[in-house]
Structure formats: C-alpha cells, structure tokens
Amino acid sequence: RADQLELKLRSLSPPPSQAGAAPSAGAMAITLALMEPYNGLIKKGMRMSRSNPSLNASFGLREFSQLKKGTALEKSDSTPELAMTHIDLLGGNGARKQRQAEEFFKHKKVEDAQKHQEERILEEKKRQRKLNQEAKRRRQKEEEEAKQLAEEERLRKEFEYRAEQRLLETHREREAKVQEEREWQGRQPVIFGSC
C-alpha cells in the first residue's frame, strides 16, 4: 500500500518549476490520495485542511496510534496538565496558580532531592562493587602467587631431597665397593719377598 501511494504521489507531483504556483490538479490528487483512509472523519462532520497534504496525514495520528496499540491513550496523573512556570510562582497568573506553583515546585524539589539521593546511592553501590571486585581480584592473584610459591618451594625441597638421597646412595655404593675390595684383598694369598 505504501509503495502504491508513493508511486501515485510521484506520478502526480508537479514539476520543480511549478513548485511556487497555485495548487494544481496533481496536488489535489495527492491530497485526495492521502485523505482516502480518513473518509470516515468527513462523514462525522469533521473537516480536514485540503491545502497541506502533511496536515491531512497527521490529522489522525492519535486514532492511528490507538488502533495500532489497541488501547486508548491515558493521561498520567503524576504530572499536571500544564507545566508550572516561574511566572506562576511569582503570582503573575493569580493567587490560586501561585499556590499551585508553590506546591508544584516544592514537590518537584523533594522529588529532585530523592532522585539525587538515589543516584548517589547507586553511584556508591557501583563504587563499592568495583572496590570489592578489585579486592577479590587482588586476593585471588595473591592466593595464586602464594600457591605458585608453595609449589615451587615443594618442588625445590623434593629436588634437594632426591639429590641428597642420590648422594647418600652413591656414598653407600662407594663404601660397599671399598669394603668389597678390602675383602677381596683379604682373601688373596700374601706373597712375601725373597729372603
């Protein structure tokens, strides 16, 4: 539907040289094409401007939104219908408006203070969370380093123990060989020199 409307608009739009001229038949056709979805409004007695096509398109935005969403638009009760200004606060629009403005600005000041307090609390929580994460990361790093040092120390002690055991084993073997050599020498016949 949008593509058909765009093609229709292009075919009916006036050339650029006539842009400042009075509305032509093409412009009227564009207006009628844009008004097509809103024929029901005319039947109800509502009139739409025929001079500007963009007004025709924007005439039914609220109804379009309500139809699209399937719900009626509701006004929020938290905000007043018209925003209070400092002129109202000074009494430029009457005493009643001045009282309303005073209450409005007092309420707004309280809300702003609460919002600022909540933002400060959130910032403090973020900062504390960041500090906790950094502390946790630091503790984990220290624990890893301590584990690594302990493992290195265990490996060093194990290496030293094995080296000491090998040295003791070598010393025992040497003593055993010396003992065996002595025993072998003791079993050999003794040869005396000539007399």
Backbone as a chain_set.jsonl record, in Angstrom:
{"seq": "RADQLELKLRSLSPPPSQAGAAPSAGAMAITLALMEPYNGLIKKGMRMSRSNPSLNASFGLREFSQLKKGTALEKSDSTPELAMTHIDLLGGNGARKQRQAEEFFKHKKVEDAQKHQEERILEEKKRQRKLNQEAKRRRQKEEEEAKQLAEEERLRKEFEYRAEQRLLETHREREAKVQEEREWQGRQPVIFGSC", "coords": {"N": [[0.828, -1.196, 0.0], [1.931, 1.269, 0.799], [3.949, 1.521, -1.111], [2.426, 1.714, -3.449], [1.118, 4.122, -2.949], [3.298, 5.855, -2.868], [4.252, 5.66, -5.527], [2.01, 6.677, -6.823], [2.02, 9.286, -5.814], [4.442, 10.267, -6.87], [3.899, 10.18, -9.597], [1.91, 12.044, -9.801], [2.927, 14.415, -8.802], [3.834, 17.885, -9.132], [6.049, 19.403, -11.599], [9.38, 20.661, -10.749], [9.607, 23.363, -11.55], [7.141, 24.486, -11.231], [6.73, 24.692, -8.56], [6.191, 26.861, -6.814], [3.768, 27.717, -7.669], [0.105, 27.961, -7.863], [-2.024, 25.448, -6.294], [-2.164, 22.524, -8.189], [-3.91, 20.21, -10.361], [-2.624, 17.854, -9.906], [-1.627, 18.172, -7.286], [-4.019, 18.302, -5.911], [-4.909, 15.727, -6.391], [-3.029, 14.307, -4.963], [-3.658, 15.145, -2.383], [-6.228, 14.079, -2.179], [-5.554, 11.36, -2.365], [-4.144, 11.024, -0.014], [-6.145, 11.552, 1.794], [-7.826, 9.447, 1.579], [-7.777, 7.189, 3.475], [-9.133, 8.427, 5.567], [-11.837, 8.911, 5.158], [-14.012, 8.368, 6.733], [-13.923, 10.276, 8.741], [-14.765, 12.624, 7.569], [-17.412, 12.074, 7.097], [-18.387, 12.162, 9.663], [-18.596, 14.774, 10.159], [-16.311, 16.199, 10.636], [-13.836, 18.375, 9.502], [-11.101, 18.486, 7.248], [-8.031, 20.027, 6.422], [-7.427, 20.985, 3.088], [-5.322, 22.125, 1.927], [-2.728, 21.511, 2.682], [-0.945, 18.628, 2.357], [0.496, 17.29, 4.368], [-0.761, 17.967, 6.725], [-3.131, 16.611, 6.451], [-2.255, 13.991, 6.608], [-1.31, 13.896, 9.212], [-3.525, 14.28, 10.711], [-5.005, 12.173, 11.812], [-3.321, 10.88, 13.704], [-3.485, 10.284, 16.455], [-5.729, 8.618, 16.58], [-4.811, 6.634, 14.892], [-2.669, 5.652, 16.378], [-4.034, 4.672, 18.61], [-5.564, 2.683, 17.389], [-3.537, 1.04, 16.425], [-2.146, 0.193, 18.718], [-4.222, -0.786, 20.19], [-5.205, 0.148, 22.539], [-6.611, 2.78, 24.497], [-5.261, 6.058, 24.759], [-3.904, 7.207, 27.785], [-3.866, 9.761, 30.214], [-1.217, 10.631, 32.378], [-1.403, 10.728, 35.922], [0.502, 11.855, 37.508], [1.734, 14.145, 36.528], [0.923, 17.59, 36.146], [-1.659, 19.107, 34.079], [-0.873, 21.426, 32.699], [2.367, 22.725, 32.587], [3.946, 24.17, 35.358], [5.243, 27.442, 35.696], [7.851, 29.852, 36.389], [6.666, 32.294, 36.398], [4.112, 31.748, 37.288], [4.81, 31.063, 39.868], [5.638, 33.496, 40.895], [3.261, 34.789, 41.023], [2.058, 35.857, 38.827], [-0.08, 34.855, 37.402], [-2.258, 34.829, 39.036], [-3.505, 34.223, 42.412], [-4.331, 31.629, 43.088], [-3.044, 30.049, 41.162], [-0.468, 30.689, 41.932], [-0.278, 29.464, 44.47], [-0.61, 26.809, 43.67], [1.662, 26.59, 42.048], [3.661, 26.965, 43.953], [3.301, 24.661, 45.544], [3.754, 22.782, 43.551], [6.453, 23.284, 42.811], [7.664, 22.819, 45.261], [7.096, 20.124, 45.627], [8.41, 19.16, 43.369], [11.033, 19.848, 44.035], [11.462, 18.172, 46.231], [11.181, 15.692, 44.952], [13.34, 15.874, 43.154], [15.449, 15.967, 44.993], [15.173, 13.446, 46.167], [15.631, 11.857, 43.92], [18.251, 12.621, 43.339], [19.482, 11.679, 45.662], [19.0, 8.913, 45.373], [20.494, 8.47, 43.058], [23.036, 9.056, 44.049], [23.264, 6.991, 45.925], [23.178, 4.782, 44.206], [25.53, 5.285, 42.737], [27.38, 5.055, 44.803], [26.998, 2.373, 45.467], [27.852, 1.197, 43.065], [30.531, 2.04, 43.086], [31.409, 0.774, 45.424], [30.97, -1.893, 44.705], [32.785, -2.092, 42.623], [35.172, -1.674, 44.031], [35.073, -3.929, 45.692], [35.24, -5.954, 43.771], [37.795, -5.43, 42.744], [39.316, -5.888, 45.059], [38.739, -8.585, 45.478], [39.823, -9.655, 43.128], [42.488, -8.968, 43.578], [42.992, -10.472, 45.916], [42.63, -13.062, 44.875], [44.727, -13.097, 43.031], [46.902, -12.846, 44.78], [46.566, -15.22, 46.22], [46.962, -17.074, 44.177], [49.619, -16.489, 43.539], [50.78, -17.18, 46.002], [50.18, -19.918, 46.07], [51.652, -20.709, 43.863], [54.253, -20.068, 44.714], [54.423, -21.792, 46.914], [54.239, -24.248, 45.619], [56.558, -24.129, 44.057], [58.452, -24.083, 46.12], [57.951, -26.588, 47.29], [58.668, -28.261, 45.156], [61.387, -27.553, 44.97], [62.36, -28.454, 47.485], [61.788, -31.158, 47.227], [63.457, -31.777, 45.078], [65.952, -31.22, 46.251], [65.915, -33.175, 48.299], [65.87, -35.538, 46.784], [68.3, -35.249, 45.477], [70.015, -35.359, 47.645], [69.45, -37.953, 48.541], [70.391, -39.409, 46.321], [73.088, -38.762, 46.523], [73.707, -39.897, 49.014], [73.192, -42.568, 48.362], [75.102, -42.978, 46.39], [77.406, -42.631, 47.957], [77.124, -44.809, 49.733], [77.285, -46.903, 47.916], [79.942, -46.545, 47.055], [81.316, -46.973, 49.465], [80.556, -49.59, 49.838], [81.836, -50.781, 47.667], [84.495, -50.239, 48.324], [84.696, -51.717, 50.673], [84.191, -54.237, 49.666], [86.385, -54.484, 48.02], [88.431, -54.499, 49.937], [87.77, -56.86, 51.275], [88.171, -58.642, 49.191], [90.868, -58.258, 48.767], [91.745, -59.242, 51.207], [91.261, -61.953, 50.941], [93.083, -62.767, 49.138], [96.139, -64.544, 48.498], [99.054, -63.921, 50.414], [102.003, -62.664, 49.251], [105.324, -63.058, 49.889], [108.378, -61.403, 49.864], [111.681, -62.325, 48.502], [114.068, -64.107, 50.531]], "CA": [[0.0, 0.0, 0.0], [2.809, 2.437, 0.855], [4.628, 1.622, -2.401], [1.453, 2.204, -4.426], [0.889, 5.526, -2.659], [4.494, 6.585, -3.275], [4.243, 5.733, -6.993], [0.931, 7.587, -7.186], [2.471, 10.629, -5.483], [5.469, 10.663, -7.832], [3.329, 10.406, -10.923], [1.023, 13.201, -9.781], [3.576, 15.606, -8.258], [4.134, 18.873, -10.165], [7.47, 19.572, -11.869], [10.001, 21.633, -9.846], [9.44, 24.741, -11.997], [5.844, 24.963, -10.801], [6.628, 24.467, -7.124], [5.624, 28.016, -6.135], [2.491, 28.067, -8.299], [-1.109, 27.562, -7.155], [-2.197, 24.0, -6.311], [-2.6, 22.008, -9.48], [-4.727, 19.003, -10.296], [-1.764, 16.821, -9.293], [-1.608, 18.4, -5.839], [-5.335, 17.916, -5.411], [-4.97, 14.26, -6.412], [-2.205, 13.849, -3.825], [-4.456, 15.386, -1.185], [-7.297, 13.079, -2.149], [-4.954, 10.059, -2.085], [-3.811, 10.98, 1.405], [-7.37, 11.6, 2.575], [-8.588, 8.217, 1.357], [-8.018, 6.409, 4.688], [-9.858, 9.195, 6.57], [-13.155, 9.276, 4.65], [-14.964, 8.268, 7.83], [-13.902, 11.511, 9.518], [-15.561, 13.629, 6.867], [-18.804, 11.712, 7.307], [-18.761, 12.52, 11.023], [-18.727, 16.215, 10.24], [-15.016, 16.817, 10.856], [-13.252, 18.851, 8.256], [-9.647, 18.461, 7.199], [-7.467, 21.012, 5.505], [-7.059, 20.428, 1.786], [-4.218, 22.909, 1.385], [-1.423, 20.95, 3.023], [-1.083, 17.173, 2.494], [1.062, 16.771, 5.616], [-1.778, 18.115, 7.762], [-4.087, 15.529, 6.269], [-1.653, 12.746, 7.089], [-1.12, 13.922, 10.662], [-4.799, 14.541, 11.361], [-5.495, 11.026, 12.559], [-2.239, 10.144, 14.372], [-3.937, 9.755, 17.748], [-6.59, 7.463, 16.303], [-3.957, 5.582, 14.333], [-1.919, 5.07, 17.492], [-4.961, 3.89, 19.416], [-5.913, 1.479, 16.637], [-2.352, 0.187, 16.302], [-1.837, -0.4, 20.022], [-5.41, -1.449, 20.709], [-5.587, 0.726, 23.826], [-6.797, 4.219, 24.483], [-4.185, 6.784, 25.418], [-4.3, 7.686, 29.091], [-3.008, 10.801, 30.754], [-0.673, 10.237, 33.674], [-1.883, 11.587, 36.995], [1.62, 12.411, 38.259], [2.108, 15.46, 36.025], [-0.235, 18.444, 35.916], [-1.976, 19.287, 32.672], [0.011, 22.471, 32.188], [3.556, 22.837, 33.421], [4.037, 25.406, 36.119], [6.409, 28.255, 35.349], [8.262, 30.782, 37.449], [5.685, 33.39, 36.407], [3.07, 31.291, 38.204], [5.369, 31.107, 41.223], [5.684, 34.892, 41.321], [1.894, 35.276, 41.164], [1.662, 36.55, 37.606], [-1.321, 34.3, 36.862], [-3.273, 34.75, 40.084], [-3.107, 33.655, 43.704], [-4.536, 30.183, 43.064], [-1.926, 29.486, 40.387], [0.747, 30.856, 42.723], [-0.263, 28.387, 45.471], [-0.353, 25.559, 42.94], [3.061, 26.604, 41.617], [4.493, 26.742, 45.141], [3.216, 23.236, 45.86], [4.393, 22.035, 42.459], [7.913, 23.4, 42.901], [8.084, 22.154, 46.497], [7.046, 18.688, 45.319], [9.484, 18.898, 42.405], [12.301, 19.932, 44.761], [11.569, 16.934, 47.013], [11.442, 14.6, 44.004], [14.718, 16.014, 42.671], [16.346, 15.573, 46.083], [15.111, 11.982, 46.273], [16.304, 11.31, 42.743], [19.687, 12.845, 43.534], [19.909, 10.743, 46.712], [19.029, 7.574, 44.782], [21.646, 8.415, 42.154], [24.237, 8.958, 44.892], [23.293, 5.635, 46.488], [23.576, 3.886, 43.116], [26.951, 5.524, 42.461], [28.146, 4.48, 45.919], [26.949, 0.914, 45.311], [28.738, 0.852, 41.945], [31.914, 2.223, 43.529], [31.699, -0.292, 46.388], [31.047, -3.145, 43.946], [34.057, -2.065, 41.895], [36.232, -1.894, 45.022], [35.011, -5.336, 46.104], [35.758, -6.774, 42.672], [39.245, -5.254, 42.709], [39.875, -6.576, 46.221], [38.622, -10.021, 45.209], [40.818, -9.958, 42.097], [43.807, -8.886, 44.223], [43.128, -11.653, 46.787], [42.829, -14.239, 44.022], [46.082, -13.02, 42.485], [47.827, -13.161, 45.871], [46.428, -16.65, 46.5], [47.625, -17.795, 43.085], [51.065, -16.328, 43.724], [51.178, -17.971, 47.167], [50.155, -21.322, 45.643], [52.785, -20.942, 42.961], [55.467, -20.085, 45.54], [54.411, -23.02, 47.704], [54.545, -25.347, 44.696], [57.989, -24.026, 43.729], [59.201, -24.491, 47.32], [57.807, -28.046, 47.407], [59.497, -28.878, 44.114], [62.793, -27.351, 45.334], [62.681, -29.361, 48.584], [61.783, -32.512, 46.678], [64.676, -31.914, 44.284], [67.066, -31.312, 47.191], [65.825, -34.468, 48.966], [66.3, -36.57, 45.838], [69.743, -35.093, 45.26], [70.675, -35.867, 48.861], [69.304, -39.416, 48.518], [71.339, -39.931, 45.312], [74.441, -38.611, 47.086], [73.857, -40.944, 50.033], [73.251, -43.854, 47.659], [76.437, -43.041, 45.763], [78.374, -42.816, 49.047], [76.977, -46.187, 50.189], [77.846, -47.78, 46.882], [81.398, -46.407, 47.1], [81.785, -47.673, 50.665], [80.374, -51.025, 49.606], [82.906, -51.208, 46.763], [85.755, -50.239, 49.092], [84.624, -52.866, 51.583], [84.324, -55.439, 48.846], [87.797, -54.521, 47.59], [89.218, -54.924, 51.099], [87.522, -58.29, 51.484], [88.827, -59.371, 48.115], [92.299, -58.202, 49.069], [91.991, -60.106, 52.365], [91.194, -63.335, 50.523], [94.205, -63.075, 48.249], [97.332, -65.038, 49.213], [100.06, -62.907, 50.637], [103.279, -63.043, 48.641], [106.43, -62.421, 50.571], [109.549, -61.211, 49.031], [112.761, -63.313, 48.653], [114.83, -63.967, 51.749]], "C": [[0.866, 1.25, 0.0], [3.529, 2.63, -0.475], [3.685, 2.167, -3.463], [1.22, 3.695, -4.223], [2.074, 6.364, -3.107], [4.552, 6.724, -4.791], [3.181, 6.714, -7.475], [1.353, 9.031, -6.953], [3.508, 11.122, -6.483], [4.876, 10.976, -9.201], [2.478, 11.668, -10.95], [1.691, 14.483, -9.301], [3.938, 16.558, -9.382], [5.623, 18.955, -10.412], [8.045, 20.666, -10.971], [9.786, 23.075, -10.271], [8.121, 25.331, -11.515], [5.655, 24.858, -9.287], [5.98, 25.636, -6.405], [4.267, 28.399, -6.669], [1.321, 27.609, -7.436], [-1.281, 26.056, -7.237], [-2.793, 23.538, -7.635], [-3.499, 20.796, -9.267], [-3.941, 17.87, -9.656], [-1.74, 16.946, -7.786], [-2.935, 18.003, -5.224], [-5.471, 16.398, -5.37], [-4.169, 13.671, -5.26], [-3.008, 13.986, -2.538], [-5.559, 14.353, -1.061], [-6.76, 11.688, -1.829], [-4.618, 9.923, -0.605], [-5.061, 10.964, 2.273], [-8.153, 10.298, 2.518], [-8.815, 7.41, 2.633], [-8.916, 7.109, 5.699], [-11.249, 9.633, 6.084], [-14.202, 9.235, 5.751], [-15.027, 9.541, 8.653], [-14.783, 12.574, 8.88], [-17.041, 13.341, 7.074], [-19.286, 12.122, 8.697], [-18.892, 14.035, 11.187], [-17.415, 16.916, 10.519], [-14.448, 17.235, 9.51], [-11.738, 18.798, 8.37], [-9.193, 19.492, 6.185], [-7.09, 20.32, 4.206], [-5.83, 21.12, 1.221], [-2.863, 22.257, 1.623], [-1.564, 19.439, 3.218], [-0.537, 16.632, 3.807], [0.081, 16.922, 6.772], [-2.793, 16.985, 7.674], [-3.536, 14.228, 6.844], [-1.559, 12.734, 8.598], [-2.434, 14.101, 11.413], [-5.245, 13.378, 12.245], [-4.414, 10.248, 13.28], [-2.689, 9.532, 15.695], [-4.802, 8.521, 17.529], [-5.782, 6.297, 15.746], [-3.199, 4.868, 15.442], [-2.825, 4.194, 18.347], [-5.357, 2.604, 18.712], [-4.751, 0.502, 16.607], [-2.066, -0.548, 17.612], [-3.023, -1.152, 20.597], [-5.836, -0.936, 22.062], [-5.766, 2.216, 23.663], [-5.655, 4.884, 25.221], [-4.702, 7.339, 26.736], [-3.325, 8.758, 29.533], [-2.482, 10.33, 32.096], [-1.126, 11.232, 34.728], [-0.748, 12.296, 37.715], [2.007, 13.802, 37.786], [0.863, 16.304, 35.821], [-0.444, 18.657, 34.426], [-1.07, 20.329, 32.03], [1.191, 22.597, 33.129], [3.57, 24.19, 34.112], [5.311, 26.139, 35.728], [6.749, 29.169, 36.51], [7.336, 31.996, 37.503], [4.544, 33.021, 37.337], [3.545, 31.387, 39.648], [5.398, 32.536, 41.765], [4.288, 35.496, 41.475], [1.393, 36.0, 39.943], [0.356, 36.05, 37.03], [-2.378, 34.088, 37.951], [-2.778, 34.01, 41.313], [-3.252, 32.131, 43.718], [-3.406, 29.49, 42.306], [-0.62, 29.599, 41.158], [0.847, 29.755, 43.777], [0.032, 27.04, 44.804], [1.111, 25.468, 42.521], [3.991, 26.363, 42.795], [4.495, 25.271, 45.526], [3.931, 22.394, 44.809], [5.91, 22.074, 42.588], [8.458, 22.767, 44.174], [8.141, 20.643, 46.27], [8.186, 18.305, 44.365], [10.848, 18.912, 43.088], [12.532, 18.654, 45.575], [11.894, 15.753, 46.1], [12.873, 14.652, 43.476], [15.725, 15.595, 43.734], [16.364, 14.055, 46.246], [15.838, 11.323, 45.113], [17.813, 11.448, 42.873], [20.247, 11.882, 44.582], [20.01, 9.327, 46.169], [20.213, 7.416, 43.833], [22.942, 8.295, 42.934], [24.383, 7.56, 45.477], [23.74, 4.64, 45.42], [25.053, 4.039, 42.793], [27.82, 4.903, 43.552], [28.168, 2.954, 45.827], [27.86, 0.462, 44.186], [30.197, 0.938, 42.365], [32.317, 1.108, 44.492], [31.839, -1.635, 45.686], [32.376, -3.231, 43.193], [35.222, -2.317, 42.841], [36.262, -3.353, 45.475], [35.571, -6.256, 45.021], [37.275, -6.665, 42.582], [39.912, -5.983, 43.869], [39.843, -8.091, 46.013], [39.656, -10.453, 44.188], [42.23, -9.966, 42.696], [44.042, -10.097, 45.123], [43.386, -12.914, 45.971], [44.238, -14.27, 43.454], [47.109, -13.387, 43.557], [47.775, -14.65, 46.212], [47.122, -17.485, 45.43], [49.137, -17.704, 43.223], [51.566, -17.166, 44.899], [51.193, -19.46, 46.822], [51.353, -21.637, 44.762], [54.099, -20.99, 43.745], [55.554, -21.368, 46.364], [54.767, -24.219, 46.827], [56.025, -25.337, 44.318], [58.845, -24.479, 44.9], [59.13, -26.007, 47.503], [58.68, -28.766, 46.387], [60.982, -28.736, 44.442], [63.206, -28.31, 46.442], [62.737, -30.81, 48.096], [63.046, -32.77, 45.86], [65.897, -32.075, 45.194], [67.074, -32.673, 47.892], [66.32, -35.582, 48.038], [67.801, -36.489, 45.575], [70.524, -35.641, 46.459], [70.608, -37.39, 48.912], [70.271, -40.041, 47.504], [72.763, -39.861, 45.832], [74.694, -39.682, 48.148], [73.995, -42.324, 49.385], [74.618, -44.048, 47.008], [77.508, -43.306, 46.824], [78.311, -44.251, 49.577], [77.59, -47.161, 49.181], [79.378, -47.731, 46.902], [81.972, -47.146, 48.309], [81.657, -49.188, 50.486], [81.462, -51.551, 48.687], [84.248, -51.264, 47.496], [85.781, -51.438, 50.032], [84.831, -54.168, 50.821], [85.776, -55.597, 48.382], [88.68, -54.987, 48.747], [89.04, -56.427, 51.347], [88.213, -59.115, 50.407], [90.333, -59.409, 48.36], [92.62, -59.143, 50.24], [91.946, -61.579, 51.981], [92.363, -63.72, 49.63], [95.391, -63.602, 49.074], [98.365, -63.933, 49.324], [101.382, -63.427, 50.071], [104.355, -62.259, 49.358], [107.598, -62.314, 49.613], [110.645, -62.254, 49.282], [113.565, -63.021, 49.905], [116.279, -64.063, 51.511]], "O": [[0.571, 2.201, -0.725], [3.706, 3.762, -0.927], [4.087, 2.988, -4.288], [1.133, 4.452, -5.19], [1.899, 7.451, -3.657], [4.87, 7.802, -5.295], [3.409, 7.483, -8.409], [1.086, 9.902, -7.781], [3.457, 12.278, -6.902], [5.299, 11.915, -9.875], [2.335, 12.297, -11.998], [1.082, 15.549, -9.384], [4.309, 16.117, -10.47], [6.405, 18.611, -9.525], [7.299, 21.512, -10.477], [9.784, 23.954, -9.409], [7.995, 26.55, -11.402], [4.528, 24.928, -8.797], [5.258, 25.404, -5.436], [3.66, 29.339, -6.157], [1.511, 26.955, -6.411], [-0.745, 25.43, -8.151], [-3.78, 24.085, -8.125], [-3.803, 20.416, -8.136], [-4.503, 17.03, -8.953], [-1.822, 15.943, -7.077], [-2.973, 17.431, -4.135], [-6.065, 15.843, -4.446], [-4.566, 12.675, -4.655], [-3.041, 13.076, -1.711], [-5.802, 13.815, 0.019], [-7.405, 10.918, -1.117], [-4.783, 8.857, -0.013], [-5.039, 10.417, 3.375], [-9.051, 10.077, 3.33], [-9.941, 6.975, 2.872], [-9.423, 6.456, 6.612], [-11.775, 10.636, 6.566], [-15.176, 9.987, 5.709], [-16.077, 9.861, 9.211], [-15.462, 13.331, 9.574], [-17.84, 14.268, 7.211], [-20.471, 12.398, 8.884], [-19.265, 14.511, 12.259], [-17.403, 18.141, 10.631], [-14.573, 16.523, 8.514], [-11.167, 19.031, 9.436], [-9.892, 19.786, 5.215], [-6.518, 19.23, 4.204], [-5.344, 20.747, 0.153], [-1.942, 22.443, 0.828], [-2.238, 19.006, 4.153], [-1.037, 15.629, 4.317], [0.081, 16.11, 7.697], [-3.256, 16.469, 8.691], [-4.258, 13.463, 7.483], [-1.709, 11.68, 9.216], [-2.444, 14.073, 12.644], [-5.806, 13.596, 13.319], [-4.569, 9.04, 13.46], [-2.323, 8.403, 16.021], [-4.633, 7.505, 18.204], [-6.027, 5.137, 16.075], [-3.095, 3.641, 15.45], [-2.432, 3.103, 18.76], [-5.475, 1.556, 19.346], [-4.939, -0.707, 16.744], [-1.783, -1.746, 17.62], [-2.846, -2.062, 21.406], [-6.731, -1.508, 22.685], [-5.151, 2.84, 22.798], [-5.138, 4.34, 26.197], [-5.807, 7.877, 26.799], [-2.125, 8.681, 29.269], [-3.208, 9.702, 32.867], [-1.221, 12.431, 34.464], [-0.994, 13.243, 38.462], [2.56, 14.577, 38.568], [-0.159, 15.789, 35.366], [0.453, 18.427, 33.616], [-0.561, 20.119, 30.93], [1.02, 22.577, 34.347], [3.245, 25.216, 33.515], [6.337, 25.514, 35.462], [6.014, 29.243, 37.495], [7.234, 32.653, 38.539], [4.054, 33.863, 38.089], [2.778, 31.747, 40.54], [5.203, 32.754, 42.961], [4.149, 36.6, 42.002], [0.384, 36.701, 40.02], [-0.268, 36.754, 36.237], [-3.28, 33.265, 37.799], [-1.787, 33.281, 41.274], [-2.415, 31.425, 44.281], [-2.878, 28.472, 42.755], [0.239, 28.723, 41.061], [1.915, 29.174, 43.969], [0.819, 26.24, 45.311], [1.73, 24.408, 42.623], [4.988, 25.651, 42.672], [5.547, 24.694, 45.803], [4.62, 21.425, 45.129], [6.578, 21.044, 42.491], [9.57, 22.24, 44.184], [9.096, 19.975, 46.664], [8.834, 17.271, 44.53], [11.716, 18.1, 42.772], [13.641, 18.12, 45.611], [12.751, 14.926, 46.411], [13.54, 13.624, 43.361], [16.729, 14.951, 43.429], [17.42, 13.451, 46.437], [16.57, 10.351, 45.298], [18.563, 10.522, 42.563], [21.338, 11.337, 44.419], [20.972, 8.614, 46.456], [20.858, 6.368, 43.802], [23.839, 7.542, 42.555], [25.482, 7.008, 45.523], [24.567, 3.767, 45.679], [25.755, 3.047, 42.597], [28.858, 4.304, 43.269], [29.194, 2.318, 46.068], [28.567, -0.537, 44.32], [31.001, 0.057, 42.06], [33.416, 0.562, 44.399], [32.718, -2.428, 46.024], [33.006, -4.286, 43.131], [36.144, -3.066, 42.52], [37.332, -3.944, 45.624], [36.287, -7.214, 45.315], [37.967, -7.662, 42.373], [40.949, -6.621, 43.691], [40.804, -8.79, 46.334], [40.298, -11.491, 44.35], [43.052, -10.827, 42.383], [45.123, -10.685, 45.118], [44.24, -13.73, 46.318], [44.873, -15.323, 43.397], [48.056, -14.129, 43.299], [48.807, -15.271, 46.463], [47.786, -18.475, 45.735], [49.851, -18.693, 43.051], [52.628, -17.784, 44.823], [52.102, -20.184, 47.227], [51.984, -22.686, 44.892], [54.953, -21.837, 43.485], [56.626, -21.959, 46.495], [55.514, -25.101, 47.25], [56.67, -26.384, 44.264], [59.845, -25.173, 44.713], [60.133, -26.64, 47.833], [59.345, -29.752, 46.706], [61.757, -29.668, 44.227], [64.274, -28.917, 46.367], [63.608, -31.583, 48.493], [63.633, -33.848, 45.938], [66.755, -32.927, 44.964], [68.139, -33.266, 48.062], [67.086, -36.453, 48.449], [68.484, -37.507, 45.463], [71.553, -36.297, 46.301], [71.582, -38.046, 49.28], [70.892, -41.066, 47.782], [73.557, -40.777, 45.617], [75.76, -40.296, 48.178], [74.812, -43.142, 49.809], [75.207, -45.127, 47.067], [78.411, -44.114, 46.609], [79.354, -44.848, 49.843], [78.304, -48.098, 49.539], [80.033, -48.766, 46.777], [82.976, -47.849, 48.202], [82.515, -49.959, 50.916], [81.966, -52.654, 48.898], [85.03, -52.198, 47.32], [86.811, -52.099, 50.158], [85.542, -55.07, 51.265], [86.318, -56.702, 48.358], [89.588, -55.794, 48.542], [90.0, -57.158, 51.592], [88.777, -60.171, 50.694], [90.984, -60.439, 48.186], [93.676, -59.775, 50.244], [92.566, -62.391, 52.667], [92.593, -64.907, 49.398], [95.618, -63.163, 50.201], [98.517, -63.112, 48.419], [101.808, -64.533, 50.403], [104.335, -61.031, 49.44], [107.73, -63.091, 48.668], [110.518, -63.019, 50.238], [113.733, -61.868, 50.302], [117.067, -63.963, 52.452]]}, "num_chains": 1, "name": "protein.A"}
